[in-house]
Structure formats: C-alpha cells, structure tokens
Amino acid sequence: MITSSSFDEFGIHSTVERSFWITYLLIVLLSSLIGDSIILIATIKYNAIKLNKFLVTIMQHIAVCDILASVTYVLPTMISLIANKWILGDAIAYIHVYLDTASLVSSNILICALICSKLLLLEFPLHARRWTLTKAHITCACIWIFALSIPAVRLSLDGEGLVFDFIEYNINYDYISKYSKAVKIAIHTISVLVIDIPVAIVIITTCLTLVHLIRSRKAARRSGGDQRWQGIVTVVAAGTVYCVANLPDRTTFLIFDVISSTEIPHHIYLSRFCECFSTFNIMCNFFIYSLTVPSFKAFLKSKITDVISGKVREYCRCGRKEATREQDKENSGNKFDLMECGTRI
C-alpha cells in the first residue's frame, strides 16, 4: 500500500515554485526523449559516431537507459507536481519504482563501463580488435540482467510498503529508520555496490584518462604530431557530468543517515536541488556527444542543412507556382479583354 508524507510539512505550497519545477522537468523530459532518440537513430541507421564499436554500443545502451529513466522517473514526478499528489495508483507505483531503480543501476554501471573501456583502449591500443560488437552486447546484457535483479531484491526487503515523498514528489522506499538492523545492512550494501563503487571507479578512471591525455599531448608535440581528442574528451565529459549528478544526492543521503534531516537548515530545498542535479545525467549525453564527437556534430549539421535547404526549395517552388498562377490569371485576363474588344469591333 502507498502511504504519503505530510503535505503541510513537506509539500510545495507556492504555485510559482511548483511551476518552476514542472517546467524544469519538462525540459529534462523533452531533452532526453528527443536527444537520446537522435543518438539511437544516428548510431544505428547512419553510423554517425566514428568511435570504437564497443564504445558506441555502450553509448546506445546508455541512451536507452536515459529514455527509460525519463519515462519512469521524470514523467511521474512531473505528473505528481501538476496534480500535487500521487494519482497513478499502487500498481503503477511499484512498476515505477522497479524500472526507475533498474535504470539508475544500469546507467551507473554502463557509464562506468564506458569510461573504463576507453581507458583500456588507450592503454592497450593493439588489443582494440578484440573489443568486438558481440562482446559489447554480451557485456551490456549482463549489466542489464544485474540491474533488473537489484530492484527485485530491494523490494523483497521492503516490508513496510512504498511512500510518496512530498519532498521529491516521487515514490520512494519506506524510511530506512523503520527497518531492522539486518535489513539496513543489506540496503546499505546494495547502495555501496551499485552507487558508491561505480562513482569511485568513474572518478579514478576519469582522472587516469586525463593523465593519459596530457601525456599523449606532450609526446605528440615533441614529435611534431598531433593527438586526437575525439573519444577521450567524450568519456571525460560524461564522467564529469556523472559525478556532478550523483555525488550531491549520495552525499546528502549519507549525511541524513547520520544526522536527522530536521537538524539541517533548509533540508527540504537541499534535497530537491540534489534531485535536480541527478537529472543532469539523463539529459546531457546528447549535448556531450554534439560538442565532443566531430563525426556526430557533422552528422547533425548535415541533417539540419538538409532540412533548411529542403524548406527553402519548397518555399521557392511554392513561390514559383504562385507566380505562374498569377501570370496565368493575368494572361487569361488579357486574352478575355482582346476577345471583348474584337466582339465590339
């Protein structure tokens, strides 16, 4: 059964503030659905990202994961903000929590796999041929199976049901303080496994990738050559956004687990802004690839140019048709005048 926290204590009473969060979530939703769909179409149909196939496959799975998160997390939260309560029912609540948790876990591990894979490709370039498309799909399939099993375990530990939290306007697991010590340990172990460890790996791997990049650039300059940034900057940017998205929320979670949230001033606004940071990971991948992958940027420019030139051609064609139509009307009018004059004569 779904229970609720206190609206009077935690809810958003200001219409302006609620409208702000609704607008922000709408931007996140549209950015993810449109941007990640473009990524999938561009990579599957047009092969627009010219990177190692292993990396591109992981990028495709991350795009699917972001679309899933936008539908299972962003959309229900936006609906709850509009209605100022949870209106989707108990069954949808459990489906929402299951898929939302699965998308979070898979996103964490996939981004971790993307950055680690790029570092290994940089350190062992001669083994790049071994990173095949089949191995990429097998790796991603294992990640998805693991991600889908985690929320099932988490829900099995939840004996108190789910809670609609007016701080985040979303369905969450019941407050951890209500659980037994053994269940608390199990929940913290899952959190460390699927959040803390991937974050730590991403931070370390991103720093190592940056060090490799700096060394390669220096070596390339000494030899009079050049070191291509494509792919390296992409994973560094993705790792940076990932850390910005996850560290604030995870830090506040650990702080609130030690100190009561009511003892921290403005803890409600702190929690909401941490949730805001967590959505960066959902909507930023399209912009990261557009700015850091030259082949993807060229693909977007060519498609935009084609659309604009097509519109211009269509406009010119319509203009010519209109001019021809006017000319025909004028000619038929002149012909009618001549015929009338001949009749009078």
CSV table of C-alpha atoms in Angstrom, one decimal:
chain,number,residue,atom,x,y,z
A,1,MET,CA,0.0,0.0,0.0
A,2,ILE,CA,1.2,3.5,-0.9
A,3,THR,CA,1.4,6.0,2.0
A,4,SER,CA,2.3,9.7,1.9
A,5,SER,CA,4.5,12.0,3.9
A,6,SER,CA,2.9,15.2,5.2
A,7,PHE,CA,1.9,17.8,2.5
A,8,ASP,CA,1.6,20.5,5.1
A,9,GLU,CA,5.2,19.9,6.3
A,10,PHE,CA,7.0,18.9,3.1
A,11,GLY,CA,4.8,19.9,0.1
A,12,ILE,CA,5.2,22.8,-2.3
A,13,HIS,CA,2.6,25.4,-1.4
A,14,SER,CA,3.9,28.1,-3.8
A,15,THR,CA,2.4,27.9,-7.3
A,16,VAL,CA,5.4,29.7,-8.7
A,17,GLU,CA,7.9,27.2,-7.2
A,18,ARG,CA,5.8,24.3,-8.4
A,19,SER,CA,5.6,25.8,-11.9
A,20,PHE,CA,9.4,26.2,-11.9
A,21,TRP,CA,10.0,22.5,-11.1
A,22,ILE,CA,7.3,21.4,-13.7
A,23,THR,CA,9.0,23.5,-16.4
A,24,TYR,CA,12.4,22.2,-15.5
A,25,LEU,CA,11.3,18.5,-15.6
A,26,LEU,CA,9.5,19.1,-18.9
A,27,ILE,CA,12.8,20.4,-20.3
A,28,VAL,CA,14.6,17.3,-19.0
A,29,LEU,CA,11.9,15.0,-20.4
A,30,LEU,CA,12.0,16.5,-23.9
A,31,SER,CA,15.8,16.8,-24.0
A,32,SER,CA,16.1,13.1,-23.1
A,33,LEU,CA,13.4,11.8,-25.4
A,34,ILE,CA,14.5,13.8,-28.4
A,35,GLY,CA,18.2,13.8,-27.8
A,36,ASP,CA,18.6,10.1,-27.0
A,37,SER,CA,16.3,9.1,-29.8
A,38,ILE,CA,18.5,11.1,-32.2
A,39,ILE,CA,21.6,9.3,-30.7
A,40,LEU,CA,20.0,5.9,-31.3
A,41,ILE,CA,18.9,6.7,-34.9
A,42,ALA,CA,22.2,8.3,-35.7
A,43,THR,CA,24.3,5.4,-34.5
A,44,ILE,CA,22.1,2.5,-35.7
A,45,LYS,CA,21.0,3.8,-39.1
A,46,TYR,CA,23.7,6.3,-40.1
A,47,ASN,CA,26.8,5.1,-38.1
A,48,ALA,CA,27.3,8.8,-37.2
A,49,ILE,CA,29.6,8.3,-34.2
A,50,LYS,CA,33.0,7.2,-35.6
A,51,LEU,CA,34.4,5.5,-32.4
A,52,ASN,CA,35.3,2.0,-31.5
A,53,LYS,CA,32.2,-0.2,-31.9
A,54,PHE,CA,32.4,-1.4,-28.3
A,55,LEU,CA,32.1,2.2,-27.0
A,56,VAL,CA,29.3,3.1,-29.5
A,57,THR,CA,27.3,0.0,-28.3
A,58,ILE,CA,27.6,1.1,-24.7
A,59,MET,CA,26.5,4.6,-25.7
A,60,GLN,CA,23.4,3.2,-27.4
A,61,HIS,CA,22.5,1.3,-24.2
A,62,ILE,CA,23.1,4.4,-22.1
A,63,ALA,CA,20.7,6.3,-24.4
A,64,VAL,CA,18.1,3.5,-23.9
A,65,CYS,CA,18.7,3.8,-20.2
A,66,ASP,CA,18.2,7.6,-20.2
A,67,ILE,CA,14.9,7.2,-22.1
A,68,LEU,CA,13.7,4.7,-19.6
A,69,ALA,CA,14.7,7.0,-16.7
A,70,SER,CA,12.9,9.9,-18.3
A,71,VAL,CA,9.7,7.9,-18.7
A,72,THR,CA,9.8,6.1,-15.3
A,73,TYR,CA,11.2,8.9,-13.1
A,74,VAL,CA,10.8,12.3,-14.7
A,75,LEU,CA,7.3,11.9,-16.2
A,76,PRO,CA,5.7,10.5,-13.0
A,77,THR,CA,7.3,13.2,-10.9
A,78,MET,CA,6.1,15.9,-13.3
A,79,ILE,CA,2.5,14.5,-13.2
A,80,SER,CA,2.7,14.4,-9.3
A,81,LEU,CA,3.8,18.0,-9.3
A,82,ILE,CA,0.9,19.0,-11.6
A,83,ALA,CA,-1.7,17.1,-9.5
A,84,ASN,CA,0.1,18.0,-6.2
A,85,LYS,CA,-0.2,14.3,-5.2
A,86,TRP,CA,0.3,10.8,-6.4
A,87,ILE,CA,-2.6,9.9,-8.8
A,88,LEU,CA,-1.2,6.9,-10.8
A,89,GLY,CA,-2.2,4.2,-8.4
A,90,ASP,CA,-0.4,1.5,-6.4
A,91,ALA,CA,0.3,-0.9,-9.3
A,92,ILE,CA,2.0,1.9,-11.3
A,93,ALA,CA,3.9,3.0,-8.2
A,94,TYR,CA,5.6,-0.5,-7.9
A,95,ILE,CA,6.3,-0.6,-11.6
A,96,HIS,CA,7.7,2.9,-11.5
A,97,VAL,CA,10.0,2.1,-8.5
A,98,TYR,CA,11.2,-1.2,-10.1
A,99,LEU,CA,12.0,0.4,-13.5
A,100,ASP,CA,13.4,3.6,-12.0
A,101,THR,CA,15.8,1.6,-9.8
A,102,ALA,CA,16.8,-0.6,-12.7
A,103,SER,CA,17.5,2.4,-15.0
A,104,LEU,CA,19.6,4.0,-12.2
A,105,VAL,CA,21.7,0.9,-11.6
A,106,SER,CA,22.2,0.2,-15.3
A,107,SER,CA,23.1,3.8,-16.0
A,108,ASN,CA,25.7,3.8,-13.2
A,109,ILE,CA,27.4,0.6,-14.4
A,110,LEU,CA,27.2,1.4,-18.1
A,111,ILE,CA,28.8,4.8,-17.7
A,112,CYS,CA,31.5,3.2,-15.5
A,113,ALA,CA,32.0,0.5,-18.3
A,114,LEU,CA,32.2,3.2,-21.0
A,115,ILE,CA,35.0,5.2,-19.2
A,116,CYS,CA,36.9,2.1,-18.2
A,117,SER,CA,36.7,0.7,-21.7
A,118,LYS,CA,38.1,3.9,-23.2
A,119,LEU,CA,41.0,3.9,-20.7
A,120,LEU,CA,41.8,0.3,-21.5
A,121,LEU,CA,41.7,1.0,-25.3
A,122,LEU,CA,44.1,3.9,-24.7
A,123,GLU,CA,46.5,1.8,-22.6
A,124,PHE,CA,46.3,-1.2,-24.9
A,125,PRO,CA,45.6,0.0,-28.4
A,126,LEU,CA,47.0,-3.1,-30.1
A,127,HIS,CA,44.2,-5.1,-28.5
A,128,ALA,CA,41.4,-2.9,-29.9
A,129,ARG,CA,40.3,-5.6,-32.4
A,130,ARG,CA,39.4,-7.8,-29.6
A,131,TRP,CA,36.7,-5.3,-28.4
A,132,THR,CA,34.1,-6.7,-30.8
A,133,LEU,CA,30.4,-5.8,-31.2
A,134,THR,CA,29.4,-9.2,-29.9
A,135,LYS,CA,31.4,-8.8,-26.7
A,136,ALA,CA,29.9,-5.3,-26.3
A,137,HIS,CA,26.3,-6.7,-26.4
A,138,ILE,CA,27.2,-9.5,-24.1
A,139,THR,CA,28.7,-7.1,-21.6
A,140,CYS,CA,25.6,-4.8,-21.8
A,141,ALA,CA,23.2,-7.8,-21.5
A,142,CYS,CA,25.0,-8.9,-18.3
A,143,ILE,CA,24.7,-5.3,-16.9
A,144,TRP,CA,21.0,-5.2,-17.7
A,145,ILE,CA,20.4,-8.6,-16.0
A,146,PHE,CA,22.2,-7.4,-12.9
A,147,ALA,CA,20.4,-4.1,-12.9
A,148,LEU,CA,16.9,-5.7,-13.2
A,149,SER,CA,17.7,-8.1,-10.3
A,150,ILE,CA,18.7,-5.3,-7.9
A,151,PRO,CA,15.2,-3.7,-7.5
A,152,ALA,CA,13.6,-7.2,-7.1
A,153,VAL,CA,16.0,-7.8,-4.2
A,154,ARG,CA,15.3,-4.3,-2.8
A,155,LEU,CA,11.6,-4.7,-3.0
A,156,SER,CA,11.8,-8.1,-1.3
A,157,LEU,CA,13.5,-6.4,1.7
A,158,ASP,CA,10.8,-3.7,1.9
A,159,GLY,CA,8.2,-4.9,4.4
A,160,GLU,CA,6.6,-1.6,5.1
A,161,GLY,CA,5.4,-0.7,1.5
A,162,LEU,CA,6.3,2.4,-0.5
A,163,VAL,CA,5.9,6.1,0.4
A,164,PHE,CA,5.0,9.1,-1.7
A,165,ASP,CA,7.5,11.7,-0.6
A,166,PHE,CA,6.3,15.3,-0.9
A,167,ILE,CA,10.0,16.5,-0.7
A,168,GLU,CA,10.8,14.9,-4.1
A,169,TYR,CA,7.2,14.4,-5.3
A,170,ASN,CA,8.1,10.8,-6.1
A,171,ILE,CA,7.6,7.3,-4.8
A,172,ASN,CA,10.4,6.1,-2.6
A,173,TYR,CA,11.1,3.1,-0.4
A,174,ASP,CA,9.9,3.5,3.2
A,175,TYR,CA,12.2,5.3,5.6
A,176,ILE,CA,15.2,3.3,6.4
A,177,SER,CA,15.0,4.0,10.1
A,178,LYS,CA,12.0,1.7,10.3
A,179,TYR,CA,13.9,-1.3,9.2
A,180,SER,CA,15.7,-3.9,11.3
A,181,LYS,CA,19.5,-3.8,11.6
A,182,ALA,CA,20.0,-6.7,9.2
A,183,VAL,CA,17.8,-5.1,6.5
A,184,LYS,CA,19.6,-1.8,7.0
A,185,ILE,CA,23.0,-3.5,6.4
A,186,ALA,CA,21.6,-5.3,3.3
A,187,ILE,CA,20.2,-2.0,1.9
A,188,HIS,CA,23.5,-0.1,2.6
A,189,THR,CA,25.4,-3.0,0.9
A,190,ILE,CA,23.3,-2.7,-2.2
A,191,SER,CA,23.8,1.1,-2.3
A,192,VAL,CA,27.5,0.8,-2.0
A,193,LEU,CA,27.6,-1.9,-4.7
A,194,VAL,CA,25.5,0.0,-7.3
A,195,ILE,CA,26.3,3.6,-6.5
A,196,ASP,CA,29.4,4.2,-4.4
A,197,ILE,CA,31.7,1.8,-6.1
A,198,PRO,CA,30.8,2.9,-9.6
A,199,VAL,CA,31.2,6.6,-8.6
A,200,ALA,CA,34.6,5.9,-7.1
A,201,ILE,CA,35.7,3.9,-10.3
A,202,VAL,CA,34.4,6.7,-12.5
A,203,ILE,CA,36.3,9.4,-10.6
A,204,ILE,CA,39.6,7.4,-10.6
A,205,THR,CA,39.3,6.3,-14.2
A,206,THR,CA,38.4,9.8,-15.4
A,207,CYS,CA,41.5,11.2,-13.7
A,208,LEU,CA,43.7,8.4,-15.2
A,209,THR,CA,42.2,9.2,-18.6
A,210,LEU,CA,43.0,12.9,-18.2
A,211,VAL,CA,46.6,12.0,-17.2
A,212,HIS,CA,46.9,9.8,-20.3
A,213,LEU,CA,45.6,12.6,-22.4
A,214,ILE,CA,48.1,15.1,-21.1
A,215,ARG,CA,51.0,12.8,-21.5
A,216,SER,CA,49.9,11.9,-25.1
A,217,ARG,CA,49.5,15.6,-26.0
A,218,LYS,CA,53.0,16.3,-24.7
A,219,ALA,CA,54.5,13.4,-26.5
A,220,ALA,CA,52.7,14.3,-29.8
A,221,ARG,CA,54.0,17.9,-29.6
A,222,ARG,CA,57.6,16.8,-29.0
A,223,SER,CA,57.4,14.5,-32.1
A,224,GLY,CA,55.7,17.2,-34.2
A,225,GLY,CA,52.5,15.2,-34.4
A,226,ASP,CA,49.0,15.5,-33.0
A,227,GLN,CA,46.9,13.6,-30.6
A,228,ARG,CA,43.2,13.3,-31.5
A,229,TRP,CA,40.8,14.3,-28.7
A,230,GLN,CA,37.8,12.5,-30.1
A,231,GLY,CA,36.5,9.9,-27.7
A,232,ILE,CA,38.8,10.9,-24.9
A,233,VAL,CA,37.1,14.2,-24.2
A,234,THR,CA,33.7,12.5,-24.6
A,235,VAL,CA,34.3,10.0,-21.8
A,236,VAL,CA,35.9,12.6,-19.6
A,237,ALA,CA,32.9,14.9,-20.1
A,238,ALA,CA,30.5,12.0,-19.5
A,239,GLY,CA,32.4,11.1,-16.3
A,240,THR,CA,32.4,14.6,-15.0
A,241,VAL,CA,28.6,15.0,-15.6
A,242,TYR,CA,28.0,11.6,-14.0
A,243,CYS,CA,29.9,12.7,-10.8
A,244,VAL,CA,28.1,16.1,-10.7
A,245,ALA,CA,24.8,14.2,-11.0
A,246,ASN,CA,25.5,11.5,-8.4
A,247,LEU,CA,27.8,13.0,-5.7
A,248,PRO,CA,25.4,15.6,-4.2
A,249,ASP,CA,22.5,13.2,-3.8
A,250,ARG,CA,24.6,10.4,-2.4
A,251,THR,CA,26.4,12.8,0.0
A,252,THR,CA,23.1,14.2,1.4
A,253,PHE,CA,21.8,10.6,1.7
A,254,LEU,CA,24.8,9.6,3.8
A,255,ILE,CA,24.6,12.8,5.9
A,256,PHE,CA,20.8,12.3,6.6
A,257,ASP,CA,21.5,8.8,7.6
A,258,VAL,CA,23.9,10.0,10.3
A,259,ILE,CA,22.2,13.3,11.2
A,260,SER,CA,18.5,13.9,11.3
A,261,SER,CA,17.4,15.9,8.3
A,262,THR,CA,15.4,18.2,10.6
A,263,GLU,CA,18.6,19.4,12.2
A,264,ILE,CA,19.9,20.7,8.9
A,265,PRO,CA,18.6,24.2,7.9
A,266,HIS,CA,16.5,24.2,4.6
A,267,HIS,CA,17.0,20.4,4.3
A,268,ILE,CA,13.9,20.2,2.0
A,269,TYR,CA,15.4,22.6,-0.6
A,270,LEU,CA,18.7,20.8,-0.3
A,271,SER,CA,17.1,17.5,-1.1
A,272,ARG,CA,15.2,19.0,-4.1
A,273,PHE,CA,18.3,20.6,-5.6
A,274,CYS,CA,20.2,17.3,-5.2
A,275,GLU,CA,17.4,15.6,-7.1
A,276,CYS,CA,17.7,18.3,-9.7
A,277,PHE,CA,21.4,17.5,-10.1
A,278,SER,CA,20.6,13.8,-10.5
A,279,THR,CA,18.7,14.6,-13.7
A,280,PHE,CA,21.7,16.1,-15.4
A,281,ASN,CA,22.8,12.6,-16.3
A,282,ILE,CA,19.5,11.9,-18.1
A,283,MET,CA,19.5,14.9,-20.5
A,284,CYS,CA,23.2,15.8,-21.0
A,285,ASN,CA,24.5,12.9,-23.2
A,286,PHE,CA,23.1,14.3,-26.4
A,287,PHE,CA,24.8,17.7,-25.8
A,288,ILE,CA,28.1,16.0,-24.7
A,289,TYR,CA,28.3,14.0,-28.0
A,290,SER,CA,27.3,17.0,-30.0
A,291,LEU,CA,30.1,19.1,-28.6
A,292,THR,CA,32.9,16.5,-28.3
A,293,VAL,CA,32.4,14.0,-31.1
A,294,PRO,CA,33.2,15.6,-34.5
A,295,SER,CA,31.5,12.9,-36.6
A,296,PHE,CA,28.3,13.3,-34.7
A,297,LYS,CA,28.5,17.1,-34.9
A,298,ALA,CA,29.0,16.8,-38.7
A,299,PHE,CA,26.0,14.5,-38.9
A,300,LEU,CA,23.8,16.9,-37.1
A,301,LYS,CA,25.0,19.8,-39.2
A,302,SER,CA,24.3,17.9,-42.4
A,303,LYS,CA,20.8,16.9,-41.3
A,304,ILE,CA,20.0,20.5,-40.2
A,305,THR,CA,21.3,21.8,-43.5
A,306,ASP,CA,19.3,19.3,-45.5
A,307,VAL,CA,16.1,20.3,-43.6
A,308,ILE,CA,16.7,24.0,-44.1
A,309,SER,CA,17.6,23.7,-47.8
A,310,GLY,CA,14.6,21.5,-48.3
A,311,LYS,CA,12.4,24.1,-46.7
A,312,VAL,CA,14.0,26.8,-48.8
A,313,ARG,CA,13.5,24.7,-52.0
A,314,GLU,CA,9.9,24.1,-51.0
A,315,TYR,CA,9.3,27.8,-50.4
A,316,CYS,CA,10.9,28.7,-53.7
A,317,ARG,CA,8.8,26.1,-55.5
A,318,CYS,CA,5.7,27.4,-53.9
A,319,GLY,CA,6.7,30.9,-54.9
A,320,ARG,CA,7.3,29.9,-58.5
A,321,LYS,CA,3.9,28.1,-58.6
A,322,GLU,CA,2.2,31.2,-57.2
A,323,ALA,CA,3.9,33.5,-59.7
A,324,THR,CA,3.0,31.1,-62.5
A,325,ARG,CA,-0.6,31.1,-61.3
A,326,GLU,CA,-0.7,34.9,-61.2
A,327,GLN,CA,0.8,35.1,-64.6
A,328,ASP,CA,-1.7,32.7,-66.0
A,329,LYS,CA,-4.5,34.7,-64.5
A,330,GLU,CA,-3.1,37.9,-66.0
A,331,ASN,CA,-2.7,36.3,-69.4
A,332,SER,CA,-6.2,34.9,-69.3
A,333,GLY,CA,-7.5,38.3,-68.3
A,334,ASN,CA,-5.6,40.0,-71.2
A,335,LYS,CA,-7.0,37.3,-73.6
A,336,PHE,CA,-10.5,38.0,-72.4
A,337,ASP,CA,-10.1,41.8,-72.9
A,338,LEU,CA,-8.8,41.2,-76.5
A,339,MET,CA,-11.8,38.9,-77.3
A,340,GLU,CA,-14.1,41.5,-75.9
A,341,CYS,CA,-12.6,44.2,-78.0
A,342,GLY,CA,-12.9,42.0,-81.1
A,343,THR,CA,-16.5,41.4,-80.3
A,344,ARG,CA,-17.2,45.1,-80.1
A,345,ILE,CA,-15.5,45.8,-83.4
